XYZ file of C-alpha atoms in Angstrom:
269
model
C 0.001 -0.015 -0.037
C 3.013 2.241 -0.070
C 2.749 2.785 3.679
C 5.621 4.396 5.654
C 7.904 2.436 7.833
C 6.579 1.148 11.068
C 8.237 3.716 13.216
C 6.471 6.620 11.515
C 2.927 5.266 11.229
C 0.179 7.381 12.667
C -3.330 6.410 13.778
C -6.315 8.011 15.388
C -8.248 6.174 18.085
C -11.587 7.630 19.255
C -13.085 6.563 22.607
C -9.559 6.221 23.723
C -10.017 7.235 27.376
C -11.311 3.817 28.614
C -12.338 0.295 27.894
C -11.688 -1.030 24.354
C -10.227 2.338 23.192
C -7.654 2.344 26.010
C -6.688 -1.217 25.156
C -6.274 -0.381 21.587
C -4.188 2.595 22.394
C -1.817 0.538 24.551
C -1.445 -2.125 21.825
C -0.693 0.318 19.082
C 1.565 2.296 21.264
C 3.670 -0.733 22.090
C 3.730 -1.556 18.381
C 5.326 1.810 17.629
C 2.369 3.798 16.337
C 2.171 7.563 16.791
C -1.306 8.177 18.065
C -3.985 10.820 18.151
C -6.214 9.968 21.099
C -9.791 11.426 21.010
C -12.429 11.395 23.640
C -14.795 13.581 25.677
C -13.042 12.539 28.979
C -10.216 14.925 29.734
C -8.820 13.109 32.639
C -9.109 9.736 31.029
C -7.292 10.929 27.959
C -4.525 12.419 30.156
C -4.202 9.072 32.021
C -3.842 7.104 28.874
C -1.279 9.523 27.426
C 0.811 9.026 30.670
C 0.387 5.280 30.387
C 1.613 5.391 26.803
C 4.707 7.416 27.739
C 5.445 4.924 30.481
C 5.285 2.233 27.825
C 7.915 3.951 25.761
C 5.429 4.611 23.081
C 5.927 7.586 20.496
C 4.570 10.905 21.691
C 0.806 11.141 21.189
C -1.595 13.977 20.542
C -4.826 14.376 22.519
C -8.028 15.778 21.117
C -10.843 16.493 23.554
C -14.334 16.866 21.966
C -17.465 15.388 20.653
C -16.768 13.412 17.481
C -20.294 13.902 16.301
C -19.359 17.560 15.731
C -18.033 17.870 12.210
C -15.497 20.531 13.308
C -14.151 18.232 15.999
C -13.776 15.341 13.486
C -11.935 17.640 11.094
C -9.645 18.889 13.863
C -8.913 15.328 14.850
C -7.808 14.257 11.319
C -5.909 17.490 10.921
C -4.002 16.719 14.189
C -2.556 13.658 12.732
C -1.062 15.515 9.767
C 0.002 18.579 11.780
C 1.655 16.768 14.636
C 2.798 13.493 13.058
C 3.102 14.205 9.381
C 0.287 12.009 7.996
C -2.488 9.527 8.683
C -2.269 5.765 8.094
C -4.770 4.289 10.354
C -8.124 5.153 12.069
C -10.050 3.320 14.723
C -13.679 4.549 15.066
C -14.355 3.304 18.485
C -16.479 6.054 20.088
C -19.781 4.503 21.288
C -22.577 4.445 23.739
C -25.020 1.862 24.974
C -28.803 2.710 24.898
C -31.465 0.475 26.201
C -35.247 0.448 25.979
C -38.102 -1.486 24.235
C -39.111 0.127 20.963
C -42.582 1.120 22.191
C -41.088 2.711 25.300
C -37.722 4.232 24.284
C -37.551 8.033 24.107
C -36.945 9.451 20.681
C -34.007 11.457 21.999
C -32.281 8.326 23.161
C -32.775 6.655 19.824
C -31.239 9.664 18.085
C -28.383 9.672 20.655
C -27.514 6.041 19.821
C -27.112 6.984 16.125
C -25.422 10.206 16.837
C -22.651 8.699 18.962
C -22.334 5.271 17.297
C -22.935 6.075 13.628
C -22.383 9.847 13.093
C -18.990 9.853 14.773
C -17.772 7.003 12.535
C -19.143 8.783 9.385
C -17.633 12.103 10.084
C -14.225 10.781 11.049
C -14.200 8.462 8.002
C -15.100 11.292 5.836
C -12.314 13.478 7.079
C -9.844 10.562 7.067
C -10.687 9.680 3.451
C -9.974 13.196 2.419
C -6.716 13.198 4.160
C -5.592 9.720 2.894
C -6.624 10.443 -0.588
C -4.550 13.676 -0.672
C -1.527 11.790 0.677
C -1.904 9.019 -1.965
C -0.295 6.246 0.268
C -3.432 4.329 1.201
C -4.563 3.593 4.747
C -6.690 1.349 6.933
C -9.898 2.334 8.809
C -11.408 0.029 11.490
C -14.956 0.340 12.933
C -15.602 -1.055 16.306
C -19.150 -2.246 15.872
C -20.669 -5.074 18.010
C -21.919 -8.582 17.939
C -25.427 -6.841 18.205
C -25.042 -5.772 14.554
C -25.903 -9.393 13.575
C -27.286 -10.777 16.783
C -29.845 -8.235 18.044
C -31.476 -8.385 21.527
C -34.979 -7.222 22.600
C -34.633 -4.003 24.734
C -31.446 -3.088 22.836
C -32.972 -1.926 19.599
C -31.384 1.484 19.305
C -27.965 0.022 20.074
C -28.377 -2.972 17.683
C -29.642 -0.947 14.842
C -26.889 1.653 15.167
C -24.192 -0.957 15.111
C -25.728 -2.605 12.088
C -25.654 0.843 10.394
C -21.954 1.061 11.260
C -21.294 -2.250 9.449
C -23.138 -1.083 6.312
C -21.341 2.171 6.369
C -18.036 0.338 6.614
C -18.941 -1.720 3.420
C -19.624 1.520 1.464
C -16.529 3.196 2.713
C -14.425 0.000 1.598
C -15.959 0.208 -1.890
C -15.296 3.986 -2.158
C -11.807 3.685 -0.573
C -10.652 0.702 -2.557
C -9.436 2.540 -5.695
C -7.216 4.586 -3.381
C -5.776 1.566 -1.601
C -7.707 2.543 1.571
C -9.054 -0.476 3.387
C -12.048 -0.334 5.748
C -13.178 -3.207 8.009
C -15.266 -3.776 11.156
C -14.689 -5.696 14.323
C -17.727 -7.008 16.204
C -16.839 -7.465 19.800
C -18.868 -9.295 22.279
C -19.599 -7.643 25.679
C -16.468 -6.054 27.183
C -16.697 -5.120 30.776
C -13.026 -4.341 31.855
C -12.681 -0.583 32.244
C -15.706 0.047 30.002
C -18.022 2.939 30.546
C -20.684 1.465 28.155
C -22.322 -0.174 31.057
C -22.917 2.939 33.152
C -25.987 5.041 33.455
C -28.272 1.971 34.111
C -27.316 0.051 31.011
C -25.840 -2.886 33.008
C -29.033 -3.132 35.110
C -31.334 -2.774 32.138
C -29.564 -5.530 30.240
C -29.486 -7.773 33.231
C -33.206 -7.282 33.689
C -33.979 -8.033 30.083
C -31.904 -11.296 30.310
C -33.301 -12.318 33.735
C -29.959 -12.359 35.468
C -28.457 -10.484 38.424
C -26.489 -7.366 37.351
C -23.389 -8.623 39.051
C -23.569 -11.940 37.113
C -23.940 -10.246 33.752
C -20.378 -10.723 32.577
C -20.426 -14.397 33.516
C -23.721 -14.831 31.740
C -22.287 -13.395 28.500
C -19.178 -15.514 28.786
C -20.967 -18.758 29.556
C -23.176 -18.494 26.406
C -20.192 -18.348 24.043
C -18.691 -21.280 22.292
C -15.336 -20.620 24.032
C -16.812 -19.899 27.435
C -14.714 -16.828 27.907
C -15.062 -13.124 28.516
C -13.890 -10.622 25.925
C -11.126 -8.303 27.055
C -9.969 -5.044 25.545
C -6.675 -6.610 24.573
C -8.573 -9.222 22.556
C -10.204 -6.487 20.447
C -6.906 -4.615 20.276
C -5.086 -7.656 18.783
C -7.543 -7.717 15.851
C -7.303 -4.024 15.304
C -3.480 -4.354 15.163
C -3.908 -7.038 12.437
C -6.344 -4.915 10.456
C -4.024 -1.813 10.594
C -1.029 -3.976 9.511
C 0.399 -5.057 6.181
C -0.596 -8.594 7.185
C -4.128 -7.740 6.267
C -3.221 -5.926 2.935
C -5.958 -7.768 1.010
C -8.615 -7.511 3.701
C -11.262 -4.952 3.159
C -15.105 -4.780 3.618
C -14.728 -7.576 6.123
C -16.049 -8.254 9.667
C -14.071 -10.001 12.422
C -16.055 -11.251 15.279
C -14.215 -11.074 18.634
C -16.996 -12.456 20.897
C -15.982 -15.946 21.997
C -18.247 -17.410 19.491
C -21.965 -16.334 19.619
C -23.778 -18.375 17.016
C -26.631 -15.871 16.691
C -24.094 -13.193 15.723
C -22.153 -15.198 13.130
C -21.755 -12.903 10.051
C -24.252 -13.639 7.247
């Protein structure tokens, strides 16, 4: 793809302050990527930046702001070029969990699910495609969707539909990016609890109630129903991200990798 040497690769990671995003930042930092870390959480971003420095990772840039704001998305992509000389990889990971039955959910919550989960991915992809096309050296964009994109759950309609929209957006971006050697793929993780803020604001309790389990047993419930019987960790997702950003996946685009321990209902179709 005409990519620069490993030591000079630059990637953006959104939702980088916690959970999956933090795990991805750690993995890419250890792999020698220069990073632009984006999130709403000022303190969380500062913590991750310090952790990367302690790991000996290249210096990173921090962008605080709402990625559903077109100006913030533009500023994020521009930061990669301004501070690191280019943009080679993008991880669209910003997301939110939204619960509620379809006949009960507030319209504002439905809109919020799509604004945070889909609009952020679209806007940063748009800006990244522009930057990558100008540079004429290709690139790789990874969407962090969810097993819910293929295996929806009652009471989780807004979240499931928004993640499905992310997957279809990825496919279109892969078609449009292909002629420019820009690859676009998605990862569908299972439930990740370690360090994740997705389960806050009553989401954990709502999902537990919908599934008929104790909220404290929710992680075990998700693990036990997988083929491998294991919980998904941020580093599991990060490993697949590292693969999709690397030359090892040079002919992979428009694809979906499930990182969920094996949930039959969520197998890609």
